[in-house]
Amino acid sequence: MRSSQTLEGRRVVSWQLAVGSWQLIVDSWQLAVGSWQLIVDSWQLAVGSWQLIVDS
């Protein structure tokens, strides 16, 4: 009985670790996407500023 319980316990811990790892991966992707959006926004601002300078 005990050995099967420890096996089951290890399985649960492994699952929790796996799920935690996936959440980290998803969070990292969201951060990366957010960073890219910031970079794109900055570029658009820079281009807009240059157009203002050129137009004036």
CSV table of C-alpha atoms in Angstrom, one decimal:
chain,number,residue,atom,x,y,z
A,1,MET,CA,0.0,0.0,0.0
A,2,ARG,CA,2.7,2.4,1.0
A,3,SER,CA,4.8,2.0,-2.1
A,4,SER,CA,1.8,2.7,-4.4
A,5,GLN,CA,1.0,5.8,-2.3
A,6,THR,CA,4.5,7.2,-2.6
A,7,LEU,CA,4.4,6.4,-6.4
A,8,GLU,CA,1.1,8.3,-6.6
A,9,GLY,CA,2.6,11.1,-4.6
A,10,ARG,CA,5.6,11.4,-6.9
A,11,ARG,CA,3.3,11.4,-9.8
A,12,VAL,CA,1.3,14.3,-8.4
A,13,VAL,CA,4.5,16.2,-7.7
A,14,SER,CA,5.7,15.6,-11.2
A,15,TRP,CA,2.4,16.8,-12.6
A,16,GLN,CA,2.6,19.9,-10.5
A,17,LEU,CA,6.1,20.6,-11.7
A,18,ALA,CA,5.1,20.0,-15.3
A,19,VAL,CA,2.1,22.4,-15.0
A,20,GLY,CA,4.3,25.0,-13.2
A,21,SER,CA,6.8,24.8,-16.0
A,22,TRP,CA,4.2,25.3,-18.6
A,23,GLN,CA,2.8,28.3,-16.8
A,24,LEU,CA,6.3,29.8,-16.7
A,25,ILE,CA,6.7,29.2,-20.5
A,26,VAL,CA,3.3,30.8,-21.1
A,27,ASP,CA,4.2,33.8,-18.9
A,28,SER,CA,7.5,34.1,-20.7
A,29,TRP,CA,5.7,34.2,-24.0
A,30,GLN,CA,3.3,36.8,-22.8
A,31,LEU,CA,6.2,38.9,-21.5
A,32,ALA,CA,8.0,38.5,-24.9
A,33,VAL,CA,4.9,39.5,-26.8
A,34,GLY,CA,4.4,42.5,-24.5
A,35,SER,CA,8.0,43.5,-25.0
A,36,TRP,CA,7.6,43.3,-28.8
A,37,GLN,CA,4.5,45.4,-28.6
A,38,LEU,CA,6.5,48.0,-26.7
A,39,ILE,CA,9.3,47.9,-29.3
A,40,VAL,CA,6.8,48.3,-32.1
A,41,ASP,CA,5.0,51.2,-30.3
A,42,SER,CA,8.4,52.9,-29.8
A,43,TRP,CA,9.2,52.6,-33.5
A,44,GLN,CA,5.9,54.0,-34.5
A,45,LEU,CA,6.4,56.9,-32.1
A,46,ALA,CA,9.9,57.5,-33.5
A,47,VAL,CA,8.7,57.3,-37.1
A,48,GLY,CA,5.8,59.7,-36.3
A,49,SER,CA,8.2,62.1,-34.7
A,50,TRP,CA,10.5,62.1,-37.7
A,51,GLN,CA,7.5,62.7,-40.0
A,52,LEU,CA,6.6,65.7,-37.9
A,53,ILE,CA,10.1,67.0,-38.1
A,54,VAL,CA,10.3,66.4,-41.8
A,55,ASP,CA,6.8,68.0,-42.4
A,56,SER,CA,7.7,71.1,-40.4
